Amino acid sequence: MSGTKTLFDKIWQNHLVEVQDDGTCLLYIDRHLVHEVTSPQAFEGLANAGRKVRRPDLTLAVPDHNVPTTDRTARIESEEGRIQVETLQKNCKDFGVPMFDLQDIRQGIVHIIGPEQGFTLPGTTTVCGDSHTATHGAFGSLAFGIGTSEVEHVLATQTLLQSPLKNMRVTVEGALPNGCTAKDLVLAIIGKIGTAGGTGYVIEYAGKAIRDLTMEGRMTVCNMTIEAGARAGLVAPDETTFNYLMGRPMSPKAGAWEQAVEFWKTLPSDEGAFYDKEVTLDVSEIVPQVTWGTSPEDVAPITGTVPMPTSFKVDGKPEAAQASLDYMGLTAGMAITDITIDVVFIGSCTNGRIEDMRAAAEVAKGRKVAEGVRALVVPGSGLVKEQAEQEGLDQILLEAGFEWRDPGCSMCLAMNDDRVEPGQRCASTSNRNFKGRQGFGGRTHLVSPEMAAAAAVTGHLTDVRDL
Amino acid sequence: MQKFDKLTGVAAPMNMINVDTDMIIPKNFLKTIKRSGLGKNLFDEMRFDREGNENPDFVLNKPAYREAKIIVAGDNFGCGSSREHAPWALLDFGIRCVISTSFADIFYNNCFKNGILPIKVTKEQLDDLMDDAERGANATLSIDLESQTIQGPDGGEVKFEVDEFRKHLLLNGLDDIGLTLQKVDKVDSFEERQNASQPWLAGVAKV
Ligand code: SF4
């Protein structure tokens, strides 16, 4: 097996600037995404030390976490949020960092805009001060989240000190059945390996079910890799990848394009390459997935029931499950479809792309949001929004009683004014169901966009296949 | 990072153990966008009352110690959370050195990252230094990192230990970034190679 390499090995070795005596690697960073929450102290550090940004041309900034999703010109109500956005604007100006500002149609969630612009490319290293940077792994880019002092390190040096990671391959076989999406696939994986299952690893996703996914779907899967504890997720680039990237504003231009594709084709793992761990899953029999608890591993099929805490055999899990049920206000044994909901959120870097908008509109078409339910659709970027409007999706959703909003992180983490109120229950297409994630006291059920729209029109968690 | 070679200054005595990071900088000051500016809230709950008035009994409010550059404190200084805001606040106030019998691990590391020298001494040495510090502005301490010594006001000298590598970083004002910047040639040549093999990567993002 010597001489054979995985996709991860190839990218890692391609980016080594230096290996120190203790094994720590100085890794070159090709793509750095920056947003307003985790960057202010990093820029401040640069300013205090009289340093500059080494490669502004490899850096792209966007405000997304704090931005209002109603009116682009509206003043950000929270003073702290407003200051963070203004600070980003000033820093980008001072340091010459390209930025998509609030009025720019290209503005959106940092992990949506990178791929959309062709900034994210196969074989690269991509970082951002944000754990869901894993999203970009869908393109065969080694992409992971970093802390504020590391953000400063990358800004100043375009490199990062890192220890090597282990390699895990998750092979997903079978064809996704009707009504099931990439979201259901990744929820099923997390349900199987748990939220610590990937700790210390980079996960490469392989197998027919992954190959069959669109780029949007692959991004959804890689996005939630972090919820399985792994630092990064990877999918080998193929024709689907190349077709998605061709002609994007920052993709290689004609001439360089052929050369790039030729190089990208050398990236997939070699036959017989070594993985530290292998997991296999067949998804041909799965049904739409829903979370019932406050950890993304608390997954159940929509056809199932809320589990008994005592049914878990892992140490500490029965107690954690009981605490989850108490917080979520659920009773063990009740049918998942009996869970009523107050809020629906369709958006986030997990499911805020055009396909997700289409999926939601498809279910919403000719139906009405149930009485008493508030349903928000928040496109992931200005360009997603524009395309959806060109396709008339906004009209379908508005007619059905959904709110159609401006792009941003929104109710994924409730840093702006979009919040789930205490005790309210939300069917959400985002990625984290932690206590209070969508607002203090809010209860989150993670689902696909189809399932979220289905819940919106019935008022309870619903098997979209039954509609 | 500011380099640290020699420091002469007033030492403020804090004769208490377990000075934790919550005391150093309470958590309501963490929602900032800055590392600087935290000095005014250093030891906030001890320094000020509820109305924001200075507590005259707190050491850093006493005339002799308002310009202190050194803190001499009891065992286990800097315990509690990992917040880097604690050394940021000390530094912003003007403290460049903390002397104690022991430090919490993370705080100890964070100090070096921010140009602060934490010095570990024995119990007897600490007692002597505490006595010196009690004498206020008349009794400055002089610290020489190169020779690893603390000079007391009466000519007494204390030798201390410090990790060679960390000493090197502090003496030269090198943080991780400073260190990596010393390898800029390697980064340059990496970029040259990459630019030749994958020319499509550069120059993509524009203002
Ligand atoms: S949408 Fe949610 S998960 Fe994604 S970057 Fe924004 S806050 Fe983070």
XYZ file of C-alpha atoms and ligand atoms in Angstrom:
682
model
C 0.000 0.000 0.000
C 3.001 2.263 0.250
C 2.843 5.054 -2.241
C -0.939 5.030 -2.326
C -2.584 8.118 -0.912
C -6.002 9.257 0.129
C -7.540 12.504 -1.074
C -6.709 13.961 2.336
C -3.058 12.807 2.164
C -2.669 14.440 -1.226
C -4.076 17.794 -0.165
C -2.132 17.791 3.103
C 1.187 16.952 1.449
C 0.562 19.510 -1.275
C 0.359 22.253 1.341
C 3.313 21.548 3.607
C 5.545 24.572 3.944
C 7.556 22.951 6.727
C 7.404 20.014 9.111
C 8.858 20.815 12.540
C 10.867 18.357 14.619
C 7.894 17.624 16.864
C 5.727 16.755 13.833
C 3.782 20.016 13.783
C 3.168 21.117 10.209
C 3.178 24.590 8.784
C 0.355 24.355 6.277
C -0.257 26.773 3.437
C -3.798 28.174 3.236
C -5.282 28.841 -0.207
C -8.649 30.267 0.798
C -9.571 32.312 3.862
C -13.164 33.309 4.533
C -13.815 35.967 7.145
C -16.992 37.074 8.937
C -17.800 39.708 11.527
C -17.976 37.671 14.732
C -14.600 35.939 14.940
C -12.354 38.421 13.166
C -12.235 41.728 15.124
C -9.494 40.751 17.609
C -7.488 39.189 14.809
C -7.438 42.407 12.787
C -6.728 44.336 15.946
C -3.730 42.105 16.613
C -2.404 42.847 13.146
C -2.860 46.576 13.609
C -1.146 46.567 17.007
C 1.845 44.699 15.605
C 1.998 46.832 12.477
C 1.397 43.783 10.273
C -0.549 43.555 7.073
C -2.695 40.926 5.419
C -0.301 38.827 3.363
C -2.695 37.737 0.629
C -5.883 39.817 0.376
C -6.458 38.131 -2.999
C -6.977 34.803 -1.202
C -9.216 36.328 1.463
C -12.922 37.041 1.216
C -15.022 38.702 3.905
C -18.770 38.925 4.409
C -21.057 39.935 7.281
C -23.674 37.254 7.887
C -24.214 36.261 11.523
C -25.712 39.526 12.820
C -27.425 40.873 9.742
C -31.152 41.681 9.656
C -33.161 39.525 7.241
C -36.043 41.894 6.707
C -34.712 45.078 5.268
C -31.147 45.340 4.011
C -30.980 49.014 4.789
C -32.382 48.602 8.282
C -30.144 49.550 11.158
C -28.970 46.540 13.161
C -30.859 46.861 16.433
C -28.373 45.138 18.717
C -25.545 47.526 19.402
C -22.955 44.778 19.768
C -24.020 43.239 16.470
C -23.931 46.556 14.706
C -20.473 47.318 16.037
C -19.228 43.929 14.852
C -20.496 44.549 11.317
C -19.107 48.086 11.250
C -15.795 46.823 12.560
C -15.598 44.291 9.738
C -16.319 47.023 7.204
C -13.585 49.202 8.630
C -11.044 46.394 8.923
C -11.609 45.272 5.346
C -11.128 48.816 4.161
C -7.991 49.379 6.247
C -6.381 46.081 5.267
C -7.562 45.947 1.656
C -9.565 42.768 2.153
C -12.297 42.133 -0.439
C -15.732 42.139 1.152
C -19.308 41.611 0.007
C -21.161 44.262 1.973
C -24.805 44.237 2.993
C -26.095 45.966 -0.143
C -24.100 43.654 -2.441
C -26.245 40.992 -4.127
C -23.377 38.535 -3.596
C -23.672 38.903 0.202
C -24.822 35.832 2.065
C -23.810 33.148 4.535
C -20.054 32.740 4.341
C -20.284 29.026 3.488
C -22.829 29.631 0.758
C -20.979 32.411 -1.033
C -17.571 30.686 -1.236
C -18.842 27.857 -3.468
C -21.280 30.130 -5.284
C -18.449 32.423 -6.416
C -16.091 29.592 -7.337
C -13.808 30.769 -4.516
C -13.920 27.239 -3.104
C -11.941 24.903 -5.350
C -10.835 21.247 -5.337
C -7.439 20.396 -3.903
C -7.212 23.594 -1.848
C -7.052 24.323 1.864
C -9.908 26.533 3.070
C -10.270 28.024 6.538
C -12.673 30.360 8.325
C -13.222 31.326 11.930
C -16.314 29.136 11.953
C -16.773 25.421 12.521
C -19.094 24.879 9.555
C -16.228 25.627 7.201
C -16.420 21.852 6.723
C -19.083 22.636 4.087
C -16.429 23.410 1.467
C -15.118 19.849 1.707
C -17.876 18.945 -0.758
C -15.525 20.205 -3.482
C -12.565 18.141 -2.341
C -11.122 21.109 -0.457
C -9.594 20.445 2.954
C -11.738 22.915 4.869
C -11.939 23.463 8.617
C -12.814 26.020 11.260
C -10.172 27.915 13.261
C -10.002 30.176 16.348
C -9.449 33.927 16.431
C -5.704 33.759 17.105
C -5.408 31.373 14.156
C -7.429 33.760 12.004
C -4.780 36.354 12.817
C -2.022 33.872 11.993
C -3.545 33.148 8.581
C -4.160 36.810 7.811
C -0.535 37.634 8.571
C 1.237 34.587 7.148
C -1.247 32.704 4.916
C -0.224 29.594 6.864
C -1.389 27.687 9.903
C 0.346 25.433 12.440
C -1.458 22.106 12.474
C -0.911 18.554 13.636
C -1.762 15.818 11.142
C -5.289 14.399 11.314
C -6.495 10.845 10.976
C -8.414 9.581 7.986
C -11.861 7.996 8.110
C -13.862 6.827 5.137
C -17.630 6.692 5.355
C -18.966 4.713 2.424
C -22.633 5.314 1.768
C -24.163 2.704 -0.488
C -27.593 2.418 -2.055
C -29.902 4.935 -3.681
C -31.698 7.468 -1.492
C -35.392 6.534 -1.452
C -38.163 8.963 -2.370
C -38.714 11.727 0.158
C -35.168 11.395 1.506
C -32.443 13.946 0.923
C -28.799 14.620 1.700
C -29.967 15.967 5.071
C -31.602 12.657 5.956
C -28.484 10.852 4.813
C -26.161 12.870 7.042
C -28.544 12.743 10.013
C -28.572 8.974 9.611
C -24.755 8.922 9.608
C -24.562 11.057 12.769
C -27.233 8.887 14.377
C -25.029 5.897 13.615
C -21.551 7.121 14.584
C -22.551 9.699 17.226
C -21.391 13.267 17.810
C -17.946 12.115 18.915
C -17.617 9.424 16.245
C -15.425 11.606 14.065
C -13.272 13.248 16.736
C -9.669 13.554 15.532
C -10.581 12.574 11.981
C -11.162 13.995 8.575
C -14.073 12.089 7.063
C -14.040 11.248 3.380
C -17.497 10.413 2.068
C -17.602 7.827 -0.694
C -20.015 5.371 -2.279
C -22.873 5.494 -4.738
C -25.225 7.577 -2.600
C -22.596 10.323 -2.339
C -21.658 10.173 -6.022
C -25.352 10.525 -6.895
C -25.739 13.713 -4.840
C -25.697 17.160 -6.425
C -23.106 19.662 -5.176
C -25.813 21.214 -3.001
C -26.447 17.845 -1.394
C -22.758 17.151 -0.892
C -22.415 20.518 0.818
C -25.257 19.623 3.175
C -23.468 16.395 4.085
C -20.028 17.975 4.574
C -21.561 20.878 6.497
C -22.821 18.541 9.208
C -19.575 16.580 9.435
C -18.624 18.818 12.329
C -21.736 17.579 14.150
C -20.187 14.109 13.987
C -17.144 15.507 15.777
C -14.831 15.491 12.746
C -12.758 18.503 11.828
C -13.491 18.280 8.118
C -15.467 16.308 5.546
C -14.319 15.550 2.028
C -15.890 14.371 -1.206
C -13.631 13.564 -4.147
C -14.123 15.974 -7.044
C -15.782 14.549 -10.161
C -17.815 15.700 -13.183
C -20.581 16.959 -10.875
C -18.016 19.182 -9.158
C -16.523 20.454 -12.397
C -19.921 21.201 -13.913
C -20.912 23.178 -10.837
C -17.722 25.240 -10.876
C -17.473 25.975 -14.564
C -18.079 29.639 -15.343
C -18.332 30.833 -11.745
C -16.853 34.334 -11.215
C -13.746 33.156 -9.335
C -13.327 29.748 -11.005
C -10.350 29.235 -13.320
C -10.918 30.992 -16.631
C -10.810 29.391 -20.036
C -7.289 28.183 -20.741
C -6.492 27.629 -17.078
C -9.749 25.698 -16.756
C -8.560 22.647 -18.706
C -5.308 22.592 -16.772
C -7.202 22.837 -13.477
C -9.595 20.020 -14.325
C -6.694 17.836 -15.339
C -5.072 18.442 -11.961
C -8.315 17.960 -10.042
C -8.760 14.562 -11.686
C -5.563 13.380 -9.968
C -6.971 14.135 -6.507
C -9.308 11.208 -5.714
C -7.904 8.621 -3.309
C -5.753 5.922 -4.853
C -7.004 2.385 -5.053
C -6.064 0.576 -1.828
C -5.128 3.730 0.082
C -5.075 3.383 3.861
C -7.790 4.731 6.182
C -7.477 4.714 9.958
C -11.154 3.858 10.199
C -13.880 2.693 7.821
C -17.652 2.943 8.256
C -20.228 1.659 5.797
C -23.890 2.532 5.609
C -26.682 1.585 3.232
C -29.322 4.267 2.796
C -31.648 2.488 0.393
C -34.056 1.690 3.222
C -33.966 4.911 5.259
C -36.996 7.133 5.826
C -36.963 10.889 6.514
C -35.003 11.666 9.693
C -35.861 13.981 12.581
C -34.000 14.899 15.763
C -35.916 14.620 19.025
C -33.264 15.801 21.529
C -30.652 18.472 22.088
C -27.759 16.723 20.375
C -27.574 16.109 16.611
C -27.079 12.391 17.304
C -30.580 12.227 18.805
C -32.051 11.067 15.533
C -35.240 9.120 14.874
C -37.111 8.115 11.728
C -40.286 10.154 11.152
C -42.190 6.873 11.361
C -40.767 6.183 14.825
C -41.373 7.213 18.409
C -39.528 9.325 20.963
C -37.110 6.807 22.522
C -37.017 5.682 26.141
C -33.924 7.192 27.806
C -33.261 3.822 29.404
C -32.924 2.240 25.968
C -29.458 3.819 25.578
C -26.578 1.659 26.688
C -23.767 4.213 26.487
C -22.543 5.614 29.824
C -24.249 8.868 30.724
C -26.567 8.783 27.701
C -29.744 7.752 29.575
C -29.354 10.799 31.847
C -28.536 13.069 28.909
C -31.526 11.742 26.952
C -33.833 12.309 29.913
C -32.530 15.866 30.273
C -33.120 16.358 26.546
C -36.707 15.149 26.798
C -37.345 17.437 29.763
C -35.968 20.411 27.897
C -37.796 19.493 24.705
C -41.068 18.897 26.561
C -41.512 15.425 25.064
C -42.669 12.110 26.470
C -40.841 8.897 25.707
C -42.918 6.596 23.524
C -44.974 9.269 21.777
C -45.154 9.161 17.994
C -42.769 11.598 16.338
C -45.614 12.740 14.083
C -47.595 13.824 17.160
C -45.056 16.550 17.897
C -46.692 19.898 17.113
C -44.616 22.863 16.075
C -44.827 26.667 16.343
C -42.061 27.815 14.052
C -40.477 26.602 10.826
C -37.060 27.788 9.707
C -35.826 26.994 6.208
C -32.333 28.330 5.569
C -28.743 28.274 7.004
C -25.475 27.087 5.481
C -26.833 23.539 5.728
C -29.962 24.061 3.623
C -30.066 27.610 2.283
C -29.215 26.923 -1.363
C -31.404 27.062 -4.468
C -32.290 23.359 -4.391
C -33.489 23.769 -0.830
C -35.672 26.714 -1.829
C -37.116 24.626 -4.669
C -37.761 21.699 -2.369
C -39.615 23.895 0.099
C -41.664 25.568 -2.647
C -42.549 22.195 -4.148
C -44.155 21.103 -0.884
C -45.708 24.513 -0.215
C -47.305 24.786 -3.634
C -51.095 24.953 -3.396
C -51.005 24.491 0.387
C -51.237 26.873 3.335
C -49.097 27.271 6.406
C -51.080 25.851 9.323
C -52.894 28.195 11.681
C -50.627 29.543 14.414
C -47.386 28.484 12.729
C -44.745 31.035 11.797
C -42.702 29.880 8.808
C -39.542 31.670 7.653
C -37.636 31.037 4.468
C -34.218 32.690 4.471
C -32.187 32.204 1.294
C -28.476 31.650 1.900
C -27.306 34.504 -0.319
C -28.526 37.409 -2.399
C -27.895 35.356 -5.522
C -29.898 32.397 -4.229
C -32.687 34.834 -3.455
C -32.544 36.369 -6.907
C -32.586 33.033 -8.668
C -35.469 31.790 -6.541
C -37.428 34.912 -7.430
C -36.700 34.425 -11.123
C -38.138 30.937 -10.779
C -41.193 32.322 -8.986
C -40.479 30.362 -5.803
C -40.976 33.423 -3.618
C -44.524 33.828 -4.940
C -45.394 30.200 -4.252
C -44.021 30.458 -0.725
C -45.625 33.819 0.003
C -48.994 32.597 -1.258
C -48.727 29.625 1.047
C -48.096 31.971 3.969
C -44.328 31.636 4.373
C -42.159 34.686 5.080
C -39.608 35.358 2.336
C -36.596 37.122 3.808
C -33.162 38.553 3.076
C -30.031 36.371 3.334
C -28.091 35.730 6.541
C -27.570 33.190 9.304
C -30.830 34.295 10.871
C -32.616 31.781 13.092
C -29.818 29.228 12.782
C -28.209 30.838 15.805
C -30.465 33.800 16.591
C -27.796 36.463 16.760
C -30.056 38.855 14.897
C -33.730 39.394 15.722
C -34.956 36.084 14.250
C -35.542 33.953 17.335
C -37.509 31.011 18.590
C -39.209 32.189 21.787
C -38.932 30.301 25.099
C -40.921 27.066 24.986
C -41.632 27.324 21.257
C -40.869 24.379 19.034
C -39.177 24.783 15.679
C -38.755 22.448 12.711
C -35.471 23.721 11.333
C -33.245 22.926 8.379
C -30.166 24.164 10.269
C -27.474 21.987 11.838
C -27.551 22.366 15.611
C -30.311 21.526 18.041
C -28.404 22.584 21.168
C -30.352 24.098 24.045
C -31.116 27.715 23.311
C -29.339 27.653 19.940
C -32.288 29.249 18.118
C -33.205 31.510 21.010
C -33.327 31.159 24.780
C -35.612 28.268 25.744
C -36.309 27.413 22.106
C -36.717 23.771 21.037
C -35.255 22.587 17.753
C -36.046 19.598 15.541
C -33.549 19.235 12.703
C -35.097 18.161 9.399
C -34.725 18.489 5.627
C -36.313 21.430 3.758
C -39.061 19.140 2.428
C -39.850 17.960 5.931
C -39.747 21.496 7.320
C -42.227 22.680 4.711
C -44.423 19.674 5.403
C -44.421 20.511 9.111
C -45.327 24.102 8.267
C -48.448 23.123 6.369
C -49.693 20.528 8.851
C -48.572 22.140 12.108
C -46.826 19.010 13.328
C -43.856 16.872 12.322
C -45.082 15.070 9.233
C -43.847 12.396 6.885
C -43.513 14.356 3.661
C -44.212 11.166 1.703
C -47.779 11.121 3.100
C -48.734 14.557 1.811
C 4.243 41.138 20.465
C 6.184 43.547 22.664
C 9.532 42.060 23.554
C 10.585 41.557 27.136
C 14.209 41.897 28.159
C 14.558 44.177 31.187
C 11.809 45.655 33.316
C 12.081 48.009 36.267
C 8.940 49.069 38.032
C 6.707 49.227 41.052
C 5.410 45.846 42.185
C 1.875 45.642 43.576
C 1.455 43.112 46.407
C -1.667 40.901 46.191
C -1.250 38.739 49.198
C -3.956 36.226 48.381
C -4.052 32.800 46.754
C -6.195 31.606 43.819
C -6.564 34.915 42.024
C -8.810 33.574 39.243
C -9.540 34.833 35.747
C -13.018 35.968 36.819
C -11.397 38.325 39.294
C -8.856 39.454 36.711
C -11.552 40.246 34.158
C -15.222 39.496 34.948
C -17.193 37.788 32.178
C -19.441 40.747 31.355
C -16.455 42.383 29.687
C -15.902 39.576 27.191
C -18.340 40.707 24.487
C -15.798 43.094 23.140
C -14.353 43.366 19.683
C -10.970 44.307 21.084
C -8.073 42.882 22.995
C -7.042 46.359 24.049
C -9.110 48.553 26.316
C -9.685 45.863 28.927
C -7.263 47.482 31.382
C -9.899 49.804 32.759
C -11.862 46.754 33.890
C -8.906 44.803 35.255
C -9.918 43.374 38.647
C -13.186 45.267 38.130
C -15.181 43.818 41.016
C -12.334 44.388 43.476
C -11.312 47.768 42.147
C -14.747 49.406 41.953
C -17.991 49.328 43.909
C -21.416 48.783 42.297
C -21.656 52.478 41.411
C -18.289 52.413 39.701
C -16.441 54.303 42.438
C -12.908 53.270 43.220
C -12.390 51.118 46.263
C -9.573 53.010 48.036
C -8.348 49.881 49.799
C -7.624 47.935 46.623
C -3.914 47.909 45.940
C -4.019 49.256 42.383
C -6.076 52.234 43.577
C -3.464 53.313 46.108
C -1.304 56.222 44.916
C 1.929 54.251 45.192
C 0.684 51.434 42.948
C -1.336 53.112 40.234
C 1.557 52.745 37.813
C 2.531 49.240 38.873
C 4.167 47.079 36.195
C 4.537 43.956 38.286
C 2.170 41.965 40.480
C 3.424 39.821 43.343
C 0.710 37.355 44.328
C 0.006 34.158 46.247
C -0.264 30.607 45.006
C -2.206 29.474 41.890
C -2.504 32.775 40.108
C -4.740 32.833 36.995
C -6.896 29.801 37.732
C -10.393 29.490 36.231
C -11.390 29.803 32.618
C -9.108 29.774 29.594
C -10.060 33.295 28.554
C -7.198 35.090 26.871
C -8.915 38.263 28.055
C -7.121 37.877 31.393
C -3.593 38.504 30.075
C -5.059 41.042 27.616
C -6.469 43.012 30.570
C -3.247 42.827 32.587
C -1.191 43.958 29.631
C -3.573 46.766 28.789
C -3.282 48.055 32.360
C 0.492 47.985 32.046
C 1.382 44.824 33.955
C 4.260 43.025 32.205
C 5.261 40.569 34.915
C 3.503 38.456 37.547
C 5.465 36.762 40.329
C 3.944 33.882 42.275
C 4.728 30.462 43.704
C 2.544 28.822 41.024
C 0.294 29.603 38.094
C -2.646 27.917 36.384
C -1.396 26.207 33.200
C -3.459 27.932 30.562
C -2.950 31.345 32.066
C 0.793 30.703 32.250
C 0.876 29.856 28.521
C -1.362 32.745 27.594
C 1.008 35.159 29.351
C 3.930 34.194 27.121
C 1.735 34.565 24.026
C 1.015 38.138 25.034
C 4.400 39.416 26.129
C 3.898 38.988 29.874
C 6.547 37.200 31.936
C 5.156 34.946 34.687
C 7.880 34.116 37.232
C 7.708 31.160 39.613
C 9.614 31.547 42.877
C 9.837 29.609 46.155
C 7.692 30.387 49.184
C 10.571 32.122 51.018
C 11.474 34.177 47.982
C 7.855 35.176 47.549
C 7.637 36.299 51.178
C 10.707 38.513 50.723
C 9.429 39.960 47.459
C 6.027 40.567 49.039
C 7.766 42.544 51.791
C 9.624 44.572 49.188
C 6.411 45.224 47.286
C 4.655 46.420 50.441
C 7.087 49.325 50.527
C 5.446 50.831 47.457
C 7.071 53.349 45.160
C 10.241 53.413 47.248
C 10.935 49.832 46.417
C 11.009 49.021 42.736
C 11.943 45.589 41.406
C 14.224 45.100 38.416
C 13.807 42.026 36.271
C 16.412 40.874 33.784
C 15.171 38.015 31.619
C 18.536 37.401 29.944
C 20.263 36.623 33.262
C 16.998 35.330 34.799
C 17.242 37.512 37.886
C 15.043 39.742 40.022
C 16.868 42.586 41.824
C 15.225 43.799 45.015
C 15.433 47.403 46.263
C 18.144 46.503 48.807
C 20.391 44.760 46.338
C 19.081 41.265 47.063
C 18.914 39.004 44.016
C 16.564 36.136 43.147
C 17.368 33.682 40.342
C 14.414 32.156 38.494
C 13.835 29.406 35.937
C 12.215 29.820 32.546
C 11.876 27.522 29.551
C 14.652 28.266 27.023
C 12.367 28.411 23.998
C 9.866 30.696 25.676
C 12.672 32.906 26.889
C 13.896 33.176 23.315
C 10.413 34.169 22.106
C 9.977 36.802 24.813
C 13.455 38.289 24.441
C 12.876 38.721 20.735
C 9.224 39.702 20.969
C 8.190 36.690 18.899
C 4.714 35.240 19.049
C 3.591 32.293 16.856
C 3.029 34.769 14.093
C 6.404 36.401 14.632
C 8.018 32.961 14.451
C 6.235 32.008 11.266
C 7.141 35.356 9.758
C 10.790 34.424 10.316
C 10.160 31.603 7.848
C 8.821 33.944 5.250
C 11.373 32.691 2.702
C 9.859 29.242 2.882
C 6.389 30.679 2.438
C 7.602 32.752 -0.502
C 9.095 29.776 -2.270
C 6.018 27.678 -1.554
C 3.916 30.354 -3.219
C 6.254 30.461 -6.184
C 6.010 26.710 -6.710
C 2.259 26.721 -6.294
C 1.835 29.634 -8.618
C 3.678 27.703 -11.297
C 1.711 24.473 -10.836
C -1.751 25.938 -10.054
C -1.747 29.455 -11.510
C -5.523 29.691 -11.209
C -5.411 29.961 -7.424
C -3.983 33.463 -7.052
C -5.539 36.863 -7.554
C -9.162 35.768 -7.369
C -10.681 37.951 -4.668
C -10.778 41.634 -5.504
C -12.000 44.690 -3.670
S -25.882 29.525 9.063
Fe -25.626 28.847 11.162
S -24.075 27.283 11.126
Fe -23.975 28.379 9.199
S -22.401 29.922 9.485
Fe -24.363 30.850 9.989
S -24.603 30.538 12.179
Fe -22.975 29.175 11.516
